[in-house]
Structures are given as structure tokens and as C-alpha cells.
PDB file of C-alpha atoms in Angstrom:
ATOM      1  CA  MET A   1      -0.009  -0.021  -0.011  1.00  0.00           C
ATOM      2  CA  ALA A   2       1.326   3.496  -0.892  1.00  0.00           C
ATOM      3  CA  LEU A   3       0.634   6.585   1.130  1.00  0.00           C
ATOM      4  CA  ASN A   4       1.743  10.160   1.236  1.00  0.00           C
ATOM      5  CA  THR A   5       2.211  12.114   4.414  1.00  0.00           C
ATOM      6  CA  SER A   6       3.483  15.239   2.572  1.00  0.00           C
ATOM      7  CA  LEU A   7       3.444  16.952  -0.862  1.00  0.00           C
ATOM      8  CA  GLY A   8       6.278  18.800  -2.500  1.00  0.00           C
ATOM      9  CA  CYS A   9      10.004  19.161  -1.835  1.00  0.00           C
ATOM     10  CA  PRO A  10      12.072  22.056  -0.437  1.00  0.00           C
ATOM     11  CA  PHE A  11      15.022  21.301  -2.772  1.00  0.00           C
ATOM     12  CA  SER A  12      15.476  22.442  -6.343  1.00  0.00           C
ATOM     13  CA  CYS A  13      17.444  19.713  -8.190  1.00  0.00           C
ATOM     14  CA  HIS A  14      17.625  20.566 -11.870  1.00  0.00           C
ATOM     15  CA  TYR A  15      16.575  17.128 -13.104  1.00  0.00           C
ATOM     16  CA  CYS A  16      13.374  16.969 -10.968  1.00  0.00           C
ATOM     17  CA  CYS A  17      10.022  18.238 -12.115  1.00  0.00           C
ATOM     18  CA  ILE A  18       8.013  17.816  -8.831  1.00  0.00           C
ATOM     19  CA  ASN A  19       8.045  21.541  -7.951  1.00  0.00           C
ATOM     20  CA  SER A  20       6.408  22.423 -11.294  1.00  0.00           C
ATOM     21  CA  VAL A  21       3.209  20.976  -9.861  1.00  0.00           C
ATOM     22  CA  PHE A  22       3.384  23.058  -6.626  1.00  0.00           C
ATOM     23  CA  GLY A  23       4.849  26.266  -7.988  1.00  0.00           C
ATOM     24  CA  GLN A  24       7.701  26.568  -5.492  1.00  0.00           C
ATOM     25  CA  PRO A  25      10.195  24.360  -3.621  1.00  0.00           C
ATOM     26  CA  ARG A  26       8.450  23.615  -0.315  1.00  0.00           C
ATOM     27  CA  ALA A  27       6.834  20.728   1.520  1.00  0.00           C
ATOM     28  CA  ARG A  28       3.343  20.601   2.985  1.00  0.00           C
ATOM     29  CA  TYR A  29       2.334  17.990   5.542  1.00  0.00           C
ATOM     30  CA  TRP A  30      -0.677  16.195   6.706  1.00  0.00           C
ATOM     31  CA  SER A  31      -0.739  16.041  10.435  1.00  0.00           C
ATOM     32  CA  LEU A  32       0.748  13.012  12.050  1.00  0.00           C
ATOM     33  CA  GLU A  33      -2.540  12.420  13.864  1.00  0.00           C
ATOM     34  CA  LYS A  34      -4.253  12.114  10.466  1.00  0.00           C
ATOM     35  CA  VAL A  35      -1.422   9.884   9.156  1.00  0.00           C
ATOM     36  CA  LEU A  36      -1.705   7.542  12.164  1.00  0.00           C
ATOM     37  CA  SER A  37      -5.488   7.268  11.733  1.00  0.00           C
ATOM     38  CA  TRP A  38      -4.900   6.046   8.164  1.00  0.00           C
ATOM     39  CA  LEU A  39      -2.360   3.494   9.475  1.00  0.00           C
ATOM     40  CA  ASP A  40      -4.794   2.359  12.095  1.00  0.00           C
ATOM     41  CA  LEU A  41      -7.433   1.888   9.447  1.00  0.00           C
ATOM     42  CA  LEU A  42      -5.125  -0.086   7.204  1.00  0.00           C
ATOM     43  CA  ALA A  43      -3.823  -2.244   9.980  1.00  0.00           C
ATOM     44  CA  ASP A  44      -7.297  -3.129  11.039  1.00  0.00           C
ATOM     45  CA  LYS A  45      -7.957  -4.367   7.529  1.00  0.00           C
ATOM     46  CA  GLY A  46      -4.795  -6.515   7.573  1.00  0.00           C
ATOM     47  CA  VAL A  47      -2.459  -4.249   5.656  1.00  0.00           C
ATOM     48  CA  ARG A  48       1.116  -4.502   6.970  1.00  0.00           C
ATOM     49  CA  ASN A  49       3.454  -3.290   4.183  1.00  0.00           C
ATOM     50  CA  ILE A  50       3.366   0.441   3.458  1.00  0.00           C
ATOM     51  CA  ARG A  51       5.412   2.557   1.104  1.00  0.00           C
ATOM     52  CA  PHE A  52       5.451   6.304   1.906  1.00  0.00           C
ATOM     53  CA  ASP A  53       5.664   8.011  -1.405  1.00  0.00           C
ATOM     54  CA  ASP A  54       6.657  11.485   0.020  1.00  0.00           C
ATOM     55  CA  GLU A  55       9.467  13.013  -2.076  1.00  0.00           C
ATOM     56  CA  LEU A  56      11.356  13.047   1.228  1.00  0.00           C
ATOM     57  CA  PHE A  57       9.651  11.278   4.102  1.00  0.00           C
ATOM     58  CA  ILE A  58      12.892  11.766   6.143  1.00  0.00           C
ATOM     59  CA  LEU A  59      13.242  15.548   6.220  1.00  0.00           C
ATOM     60  CA  SER A  60      12.371  16.913   9.620  1.00  0.00           C
ATOM     61  CA  PRO A  61      14.051  14.884  12.403  1.00  0.00           C
ATOM     62  CA  LYS A  62      11.490  16.083  15.003  1.00  0.00           C
ATOM     63  CA  ARG A  63       8.613  14.937  12.783  1.00  0.00           C
ATOM     64  CA  VAL A  64      10.288  11.579  12.046  1.00  0.00           C
ATOM     65  CA  GLU A  65      10.913  10.959  15.767  1.00  0.00           C
ATOM     66  CA  ARG A  66       7.360  11.789  16.726  1.00  0.00           C
ATOM     67  CA  PHE A  67       6.012   9.549  14.043  1.00  0.00           C
ATOM     68  CA  CYS A  68       8.212   6.702  15.251  1.00  0.00           C
ATOM     69  CA  ASP A  69       7.053   7.272  18.872  1.00  0.00           C
ATOM     70  CA  MET A  70       3.378   7.162  17.817  1.00  0.00           C
ATOM     71  CA  VAL A  71       3.831   4.061  15.707  1.00  0.00           C
ATOM     72  CA  ILE A  72       5.836   2.221  18.452  1.00  0.00           C
ATOM     73  CA  GLU A  73       3.170   3.068  21.063  1.00  0.00           C
ATOM     74  CA  ARG A  74       0.584   1.408  18.863  1.00  0.00           C
ATOM     75  CA  ASN A  75       2.603  -1.811  18.469  1.00  0.00           C
ATOM     76  CA  ARG A  76       1.130  -2.663  15.085  1.00  0.00           C
ATOM     77  CA  ASP A  77       4.075  -4.528  13.578  1.00  0.00           C
ATOM     78  CA  LEU A  78       4.107  -2.556  10.387  1.00  0.00           C
ATOM     79  CA  ASN A  79       6.696  -2.584   7.649  1.00  0.00           C
ATOM     80  CA  PHE A  80       7.633   0.762   6.039  1.00  0.00           C
ATOM     81  CA  TRP A  81       9.547   1.884   2.929  1.00  0.00           C
ATOM     82  CA  VAL A  82      10.572   5.540   2.896  1.00  0.00           C
ATOM     83  CA  TYR A  83      12.543   7.997   0.781  1.00  0.00           C
ATOM     84  CA  ALA A  84      15.403  10.346   1.786  1.00  0.00           C
ATOM     85  CA  ARG A  85      18.468  12.134   0.792  1.00  0.00           C
ATOM     86  CA  PRO A  86      21.748  10.972   2.347  1.00  0.00           C
ATOM     87  CA  ASP A  87      22.004  14.322   4.139  1.00  0.00           C
ATOM     88  CA  THR A  88      18.451  14.280   5.585  1.00  0.00           C
ATOM     89  CA  VAL A  89      18.900  11.003   7.471  1.00  0.00           C
ATOM     90  CA  PRO A  90      19.247  11.573  11.166  1.00  0.00           C
ATOM     91  CA  THR A  91      21.654   8.726  12.059  1.00  0.00           C
ATOM     92  CA  SER A  92      20.829   9.164  15.813  1.00  0.00           C
ATOM     93  CA  LEU A  93      17.282   8.112  15.128  1.00  0.00           C
ATOM     94  CA  LEU A  94      17.938   5.064  13.005  1.00  0.00           C
ATOM     95  CA  LYS A  95      17.560   2.669  15.881  1.00  0.00           C
ATOM     96  CA  LYS A  96      14.169   4.104  16.762  1.00  0.00           C
ATOM     97  CA  MET A  97      13.120   4.140  13.077  1.00  0.00           C
ATOM     98  CA  LYS A  98      13.991   0.445  12.798  1.00  0.00           C
ATOM     99  CA  LYS A  99      11.932  -0.279  15.881  1.00  0.00           C
ATOM    100  CA  ALA A 100       8.995   1.623  14.369  1.00  0.00           C
ATOM    101  CA  GLY A 101       9.188  -0.648  11.282  1.00  0.00           C
ATOM    102  CA  VAL A 102      11.226   1.394   8.823  1.00  0.00           C
ATOM    103  CA  ASN A 103      12.973  -1.544   7.075  1.00  0.00           C
ATOM    104  CA  TRP A 104      13.766   0.125   3.736  1.00  0.00           C
ATOM    105  CA  ILE A 105      15.197   3.540   2.986  1.00  0.00           C
ATOM    106  CA  CYS A 106      15.516   4.652  -0.623  1.00  0.00           C
ATOM    107  CA  LEU A 107      18.339   7.213  -1.072  1.00  0.00           C
ATOM    108  CA  GLY A 108      18.678   9.679  -3.856  1.00  0.00           C
ATOM    109  CA  ILE A 109      22.443   9.611  -4.364  1.00  0.00           C
ATOM    110  CA  GLU A 110      22.358  10.322  -8.095  1.00  0.00           C
ATOM    111  CA  SER A 111      26.173  10.650  -8.862  1.00  0.00           C
ATOM    112  CA  GLY A 112      29.462   9.580  -7.365  1.00  0.00           C
ATOM    113  CA  ASN A 113      31.097  12.774  -8.495  1.00  0.00           C
ATOM    114  CA  LYS A 114      30.602  15.855  -6.324  1.00  0.00           C
ATOM    115  CA  ALA A 115      31.130  18.374  -9.133  1.00  0.00           C
ATOM    116  CA  VAL A 116      28.559  16.629 -11.329  1.00  0.00           C
ATOM    117  CA  ARG A 117      26.047  16.617  -8.492  1.00  0.00           C
ATOM    118  CA  ASP A 118      26.672  20.232  -7.635  1.00  0.00           C
ATOM    119  CA  ASP A 119      26.192  21.288 -11.219  1.00  0.00           C
ATOM    120  CA  VAL A 120      22.492  20.158 -11.012  1.00  0.00           C
ATOM    121  CA  ASN A 121      22.041  21.629  -7.517  1.00  0.00           C
ATOM    122  CA  LYS A 122      22.135  18.230  -5.805  1.00  0.00           C
ATOM    123  CA  LYS A 123      24.419  19.511  -3.044  1.00  0.00           C
ATOM    124  CA  ILE A 124      24.741  16.604  -0.600  1.00  0.00           C
ATOM    125  CA  LYS A 125      26.378  17.458   2.622  1.00  0.00           C
ATOM    126  CA  GLY A 126      28.329  14.963   4.689  1.00  0.00           C
ATOM    127  CA  ASP A 127      29.665  11.558   3.867  1.00  0.00           C
ATOM    128  CA  ILE A 128      27.287   9.264   1.869  1.00  0.00           C
ATOM    129  CA  LYS A 129      29.118   6.100   2.863  1.00  0.00           C
ATOM    130  CA  SER A 130      28.938   6.666   6.568  1.00  0.00           C
ATOM    131  CA  VAL A 131      25.194   7.298   6.329  1.00  0.00           C
ATOM    132  CA  VAL A 132      24.618   4.065   4.396  1.00  0.00           C
ATOM    133  CA  ARG A 133      26.785   2.025   6.775  1.00  0.00           C
ATOM    134  CA  ALA A 134      24.910   3.514   9.760  1.00  0.00           C
ATOM    135  CA  MET A 135      21.642   2.367   8.209  1.00  0.00           C
ATOM    136  CA  GLN A 136      22.910  -1.068   7.456  1.00  0.00           C
ATOM    137  CA  GLN A 137      24.303  -1.447  11.035  1.00  0.00           C
ATOM    138  CA  GLN A 138      20.665  -1.058  12.214  1.00  0.00           C
ATOM    139  CA  ASP A 139      19.635  -3.817   9.837  1.00  0.00           C
ATOM    140  CA  ILE A 140      17.741  -1.289   7.629  1.00  0.00           C
ATOM    141  CA  PHE A 141      17.862  -2.200   3.926  1.00  0.00           C
ATOM    142  CA  VAL A 142      19.110   0.560   1.570  1.00  0.00           C
ATOM    143  CA  LEU A 143      18.117   1.131  -2.025  1.00  0.00           C
ATOM    144  CA  GLY A 144      20.390   3.555  -3.886  1.00  0.00           C
ATOM    145  CA  ASN A 145      19.210   5.653  -6.819  1.00  0.00           C
ATOM    146  CA  TYR A 146      21.852   6.694  -9.334  1.00  0.00           C
ATOM    147  CA  MET A 147      21.684   8.697 -12.576  1.00  0.00           C
ATOM    148  CA  PHE A 148      23.819   8.460 -15.669  1.00  0.00           C
ATOM    149  CA  GLY A 149      24.066  11.324 -18.113  1.00  0.00           C
ATOM    150  CA  LEU A 150      23.894  14.409 -15.951  1.00  0.00           C
ATOM    151  CA  PRO A 151      25.004  17.480 -17.914  1.00  0.00           C
ATOM    152  CA  GLU A 152      28.654  17.379 -16.854  1.00  0.00           C
ATOM    153  CA  ASP A 153      28.977  13.600 -16.929  1.00  0.00           C
ATOM    154  CA  THR A 154      31.860  11.989 -18.811  1.00  0.00           C
ATOM    155  CA  LEU A 155      32.674   8.319 -19.096  1.00  0.00           C
ATOM    156  CA  GLU A 156      35.026   8.877 -16.169  1.00  0.00           C
ATOM    157  CA  THR A 157      32.464  10.527 -13.892  1.00  0.00           C
ATOM    158  CA  MET A 158      29.898   7.850 -14.732  1.00  0.00           C
ATOM    159  CA  GLU A 159      32.509   5.268 -13.754  1.00  0.00           C
ATOM    160  CA  ASP A 160      32.799   7.222 -10.489  1.00  0.00           C
ATOM    161  CA  THR A 161      29.123   6.684  -9.952  1.00  0.00           C
ATOM    162  CA  LEU A 162      29.222   2.994 -10.680  1.00  0.00           C
ATOM    163  CA  ARG A 163      32.301   2.644  -8.405  1.00  0.00           C
ATOM    164  CA  LEU A 164      30.387   4.365  -5.592  1.00  0.00           C
ATOM    165  CA  ALA A 165      27.405   2.068  -6.038  1.00  0.00           C
ATOM    166  CA  MET A 166      29.599  -1.006  -5.950  1.00  0.00           C
ATOM    167  CA  ASP A 167      31.473   0.302  -2.819  1.00  0.00           C
ATOM    168  CA  LEU A 168      28.176   1.119  -0.981  1.00  0.00           C
ATOM    169  CA  ASN A 169      26.835  -2.307  -1.942  1.00  0.00           C
ATOM    170  CA  CYS A 170      23.314  -1.382  -1.131  1.00  0.00           C
ATOM    171  CA  GLU A 171      20.646  -4.159  -1.010  1.00  0.00           C
ATOM    172  CA  PHE A 172      19.451  -2.912  -4.377  1.00  0.00           C
ATOM    173  CA  SER A 173      20.239  -0.107  -6.746  1.00  0.00           C
ATOM    174  CA  ASN A 174      18.338   1.655  -9.498  1.00  0.00           C
ATOM    175  CA  PHE A 175      20.337   2.917 -12.383  1.00  0.00           C
ATOM    176  CA  TYR A 176      18.554   5.687 -14.447  1.00  0.00           C
ATOM    177  CA  THR A 177      19.556   7.656 -17.485  1.00  0.00           C
ATOM    178  CA  VAL A 178      18.855  11.344 -17.212  1.00  0.00           C
ATOM    179  CA  MET A 179      15.645  12.433 -18.928  1.00  0.00           C
ATOM    180  CA  ALA A 180      14.547  15.955 -19.808  1.00  0.00           C
ATOM    181  CA  LEU A 181      11.372  15.712 -17.786  1.00  0.00           C
ATOM    182  CA  PRO A 182       8.810  18.462 -18.583  1.00  0.00           C
ATOM    183  CA  GLY A 183       8.792  21.044 -15.800  1.00  0.00           C
ATOM    184  CA  SER A 184      12.444  20.509 -14.857  1.00  0.00           C
ATOM    185  CA  ARG A 185      15.339  22.810 -15.336  1.00  0.00           C
ATOM    186  CA  LEU A 186      16.925  20.195 -17.616  1.00  0.00           C
ATOM    187  CA  TYR A 187      13.820  20.216 -19.945  1.00  0.00           C
ATOM    188  CA  ASP A 188      14.392  23.978 -20.481  1.00  0.00           C
ATOM    189  CA  LEU A 189      18.020  23.184 -21.310  1.00  0.00           C
ATOM    190  CA  ALA A 190      17.187  20.382 -23.690  1.00  0.00           C
ATOM    191  CA  SER A 191      14.504  22.360 -25.450  1.00  0.00           C
ATOM    192  CA  GLN A 192      17.154  24.909 -26.531  1.00  0.00           C
ATOM    193  CA  GLN A 193      19.197  22.166 -28.226  1.00  0.00           C
ATOM    194  CA  THR A 194      18.560  20.604 -31.610  1.00  0.00           C
ATOM    195  CA  GLY A 195      17.302  17.114 -31.071  1.00  0.00           C
ATOM    196  CA  GLY A 196      17.423  17.553 -27.315  1.00  0.00           C
ATOM    197  CA  LEU A 197      13.920  16.312 -26.647  1.00  0.00           C
ATOM    198  CA  PRO A 198      12.449  12.890 -27.388  1.00  0.00           C
ATOM    199  CA  GLU A 199      10.047  12.712 -30.312  1.00  0.00           C
ATOM    200  CA  ASN A 200       7.425  10.633 -28.374  1.00  0.00           C
ATOM    201  CA  TRP A 201       6.451  10.004 -24.838  1.00  0.00           C
ATOM    202  CA  ASN A 202       7.516   6.459 -24.934  1.00  0.00           C
ATOM    203  CA  ALA A 203      11.109   7.609 -25.308  1.00  0.00           C
ATOM    204  CA  PHE A 204      10.861   8.944 -21.713  1.00  0.00           C
ATOM    205  CA  SER A 205      10.461   5.426 -20.415  1.00  0.00           C
ATOM    206  CA  GLN A 206      13.676   4.070 -18.918  1.00  0.00           C
ATOM    207  CA  LEU A 207      13.262   0.499 -20.204  1.00  0.00           C
ATOM    208  CA  SER A 208      11.582   1.035 -23.560  1.00  0.00           C
ATOM    209  CA  ARG A 209      13.241   0.035 -26.822  1.00  0.00           C
ATOM    210  CA  ASP A 210      13.231   3.646 -27.956  1.00  0.00           C
ATOM    211  CA  THR A 211      14.460   5.316 -24.743  1.00  0.00           C
ATOM    212  CA  GLN A 212      16.141   8.592 -25.455  1.00  0.00           C
ATOM    213  CA  PRO A 213      18.142  10.115 -22.484  1.00  0.00           C
ATOM    214  CA  MET A 214      19.669  13.549 -22.588  1.00  0.00           C
ATOM    215  CA  SER A 215      23.015  14.154 -24.081  1.00  0.00           C
ATOM    216  CA  THR A 216      25.692  15.533 -21.769  1.00  0.00           C
ATOM    217  CA  THR A 217      28.276  18.296 -22.545  1.00  0.00           C
ATOM    218  CA  HIS A 218      30.658  15.520 -23.447  1.00  0.00           C
ATOM    219  CA  LEU A 219      28.571  12.444 -24.498  1.00  0.00           C
ATOM    220  CA  ALA A 220      25.864  11.565 -26.983  1.00  0.00           C
ATOM    221  CA  PRO A 221      22.590   9.964 -25.669  1.00  0.00           C
ATOM    222  CA  ALA A 222      23.526   6.586 -27.169  1.00  0.00           C
ATOM    223  CA  LYS A 223      26.805   6.478 -25.202  1.00  0.00           C
ATOM    224  CA  VAL A 224      25.019   7.338 -21.937  1.00  0.00           C
ATOM    225  CA  LEU A 225      22.459   4.616 -22.546  1.00  0.00           C
ATOM    226  CA  GLU A 226      25.121   2.070 -23.398  1.00  0.00           C
ATOM    227  CA  PHE A 227      27.037   2.882 -20.257  1.00  0.00           C
ATOM    228  CA  ARG A 228      23.981   2.624 -18.046  1.00  0.00           C
ATOM    229  CA  ASP A 229      22.905  -0.802 -19.382  1.00  0.00           C
ATOM    230  CA  GLU A 230      26.427  -2.198 -19.103  1.00  0.00           C
ATOM    231  CA  ALA A 231      26.766  -0.710 -15.579  1.00  0.00           C
ATOM    232  CA  PHE A 232      23.519  -2.418 -14.422  1.00  0.00           C
ATOM    233  CA  TYR A 233      24.840  -5.861 -15.384  1.00  0.00           C
ATOM    234  CA  ARG A 234      28.254  -5.152 -13.916  1.00  0.00           C
ATOM    235  CA  TYR A 235      26.661  -4.289 -10.666  1.00  0.00           C
ATOM    236  CA  LEU A 236      24.452  -7.347 -10.494  1.00  0.00           C
ATOM    237  CA  GLU A 237      27.376  -9.692 -11.626  1.00  0.00           C
ATOM    238  CA  ASN A 238      29.655  -8.283  -8.889  1.00  0.00           C
ATOM    239  CA  ASP A 239      30.639 -11.105  -6.468  1.00  0.00           C
ATOM    240  CA  GLN A 240      30.522  -8.799  -3.467  1.00  0.00           C
ATOM    241  CA  TYR A 241      26.920  -7.898  -4.260  1.00  0.00           C
ATOM    242  CA  GLN A 242      25.875 -11.476  -4.906  1.00  0.00           C
ATOM    243  CA  ARG A 243      27.452 -12.590  -1.581  1.00  0.00           C
ATOM    244  CA  MET A 244      25.563  -9.858   0.253  1.00  0.00           C
ATOM    245  CA  VAL A 245      22.240 -10.860  -1.381  1.00  0.00           C
ATOM    246  CA  ARG A 246      22.714 -14.504  -0.405  1.00  0.00           C
ATOM    247  CA  ALA A 247      23.579 -13.515   3.135  1.00  0.00           C
ATOM    248  CA  ARG A 248      20.759 -11.007   3.542  1.00  0.00           C
ATOM    249  CA  PHE A 249      17.925 -12.597   1.559  1.00  0.00           C
ATOM    250  CA  GLY A 250      18.786 -16.205   0.790  1.00  0.00           C
ATOM    251  CA  GLU A 251      19.328 -18.445  -2.282  1.00  0.00           C
ATOM    252  CA  LYS A 252      15.897 -17.839  -3.796  1.00  0.00           C
ATOM    253  CA  THR A 253      16.439 -14.069  -4.077  1.00  0.00           C
ATOM    254  CA  LEU A 254      19.983 -14.564  -5.345  1.00  0.00           C
ATOM    255  CA  ALA A 255      18.540 -16.924  -8.091  1.00  0.00           C
ATOM    256  CA  HIS A 256      16.124 -14.108  -9.027  1.00  0.00           C
ATOM    257  CA  ILE A 257      19.059 -11.589  -9.275  1.00  0.00           C
ATOM    258  CA  GLN A 258      21.006 -14.012 -11.390  1.00  0.00           C
ATOM    259  CA  GLY A 259      17.970 -14.553 -13.555  1.00  0.00           C
ATOM    260  CA  MET A 260      17.785 -10.829 -14.273  1.00  0.00           C
ATOM    261  CA  LEU A 261      21.242 -11.129 -15.873  1.00  0.00           C
ATOM    262  CA  ASP A 262      19.893 -13.494 -18.464  1.00  0.00           C
ATOM    263  CA  VAL A 263      17.443 -10.736 -19.739  1.00  0.00           C
ATOM    264  CA  LYS A 264      19.149  -8.399 -22.148  1.00  0.00           C
ATOM    265  CA  ILE A 265      17.469  -5.062 -22.659  1.00  0.00           C
ATOM    266  CA  GLU A 266      16.801  -4.290 -26.375  1.00  0.00           C
ATOM    267  CA  ARG A 267      17.489  -0.698 -27.515  1.00  0.00           C
ATOM    268  CA  GLU A 268      16.974   1.131 -30.786  1.00  0.00           C
ATOM    269  CA  LEU A 269      19.426   3.807 -29.820  1.00  0.00           C
ATOM    270  CA  THR A 270      22.923   2.384 -30.071  1.00  0.00           C
ATOM    271  CA  ALA A 271      26.428   3.921 -29.901  1.00  0.00           C
TER     272      ALA A 271
END
């Protein structure tokens, strides 16, 4: 079951279009009393697994702590998936978050290169690796989101991103190519370039045959797409990752991961 406890985001990352809906970078919240009333209703109907689809569920430490206290008091045995930035995670609260049922945290890491991140206003403060390790030490699973093809990406900086993903060794990772999403700053940039925008909506789909990511200052879209697809297989094939999957989730899950390697993505755009 998916729920929202807030709308919007106070950040202004250039690749994101969420603030085009709300007009300005800010977050608005439902009261925690209202949120808990929803959880009570769902729990009474047998729902246990809940994904909070807030852009940043983990943003205000005080709100997160109060939420955890209210959930723990109810003793509902719920399982939560939430979204965060590495620099919004209060590591001092991770133990309480785990007790409340936060078992998955999805992190927007985006790039392994600081200059590339900063160029799109994704200015992460602090050390990403220490935050991920702190979560894993509390037995919280981490999903890392990464992007290939940001405006200042080169083959070397995209390799930085893949290297960081392998080093962090999150329980799972999503590898995306950068799309010029309508309403984002990057859409405005791409619209000024010849051939910068996809010719049809299907080309915005990450896994479609006719996917068309943005070009970078240094790379054509086909090269970005080729790197992304190869990086995904390199990540899943990595012995360190497969050992972790076996230890954390067992042989059945590992077999599923290995089965993913047998499926080759077909693309029309080739380098």
C-alpha cells in the first residue's frame, strides 16, 4: 500500500519536475494524527506493508521521531519503505526508526562525482558512505538511486558513480539515465538544443526500446544509454553484491537476481 504524508520538496534539483506541480520548492504535511489514523485503518484491515511516497519522508528529524514514537506506542508490527536524501537522514534516530518498522530507505544519491552533483544543484552535505553504513548497522535495507548522463557527466564521472554504487553495496540499486522531464530545469536546457527532446512520450520510459536520454556536454545519448545498461549488469554480476544478497535474503532471491542477468534489454538507440 502506498501513502503520502506530505506533498512537494524544499529542494530544487535541476533534473526533477516535482516543484512544477506546486509552484515553489516547499513541502506541505498532513498532520501525524491524520497519518496515524490512516495507518490504524489499514492495519485493522490486515495491511502491513506500506510505502510512503513522499518525495522526502525523512526531512524533519522532529517529525520523524514523533512519527516513530506514535507508531511504536501502537505496536502494530508494520513494515515501512521511505525516501530520503543521504544528508536528511538523522543517524541518531535510525535505531528508533527500525523499531517503528522502517525496514527500507530509498536514497537519492544520483552521482558519485561531487562536481557533477553540484552542477545540477544536488548538493549533498556530509559523507554518503557513513550514512549508508549507519543504516545497514541497524539492519535497515538501503536502495540507492543513481543517474547516468547528468549535464557534466563524462565516461570517467559515470565510472565514479558505478564505483560508488559498488562500494556502498546497497541491498538494491536503481540505475537511471537522465531524462529531460517536462517542468524540470533540464527540460528547459534540452528544449534549446537541436534534437534535445524525445520525439514521443515512450522515449521517456527508462526501459523502452526507444528510450532517449539527454546528451551531456561530453557524451551523446547513445553512449550514456550504453554505459547505463552495461553498468547495471556489472553491478548485479559483482561477487561482493551477490554474496551480500545471499547472506541478507537467501538463495531464492539470489537466483532471482542471477535470472535478471539473463534478460538483455533491447534498445533502438545504439552507440
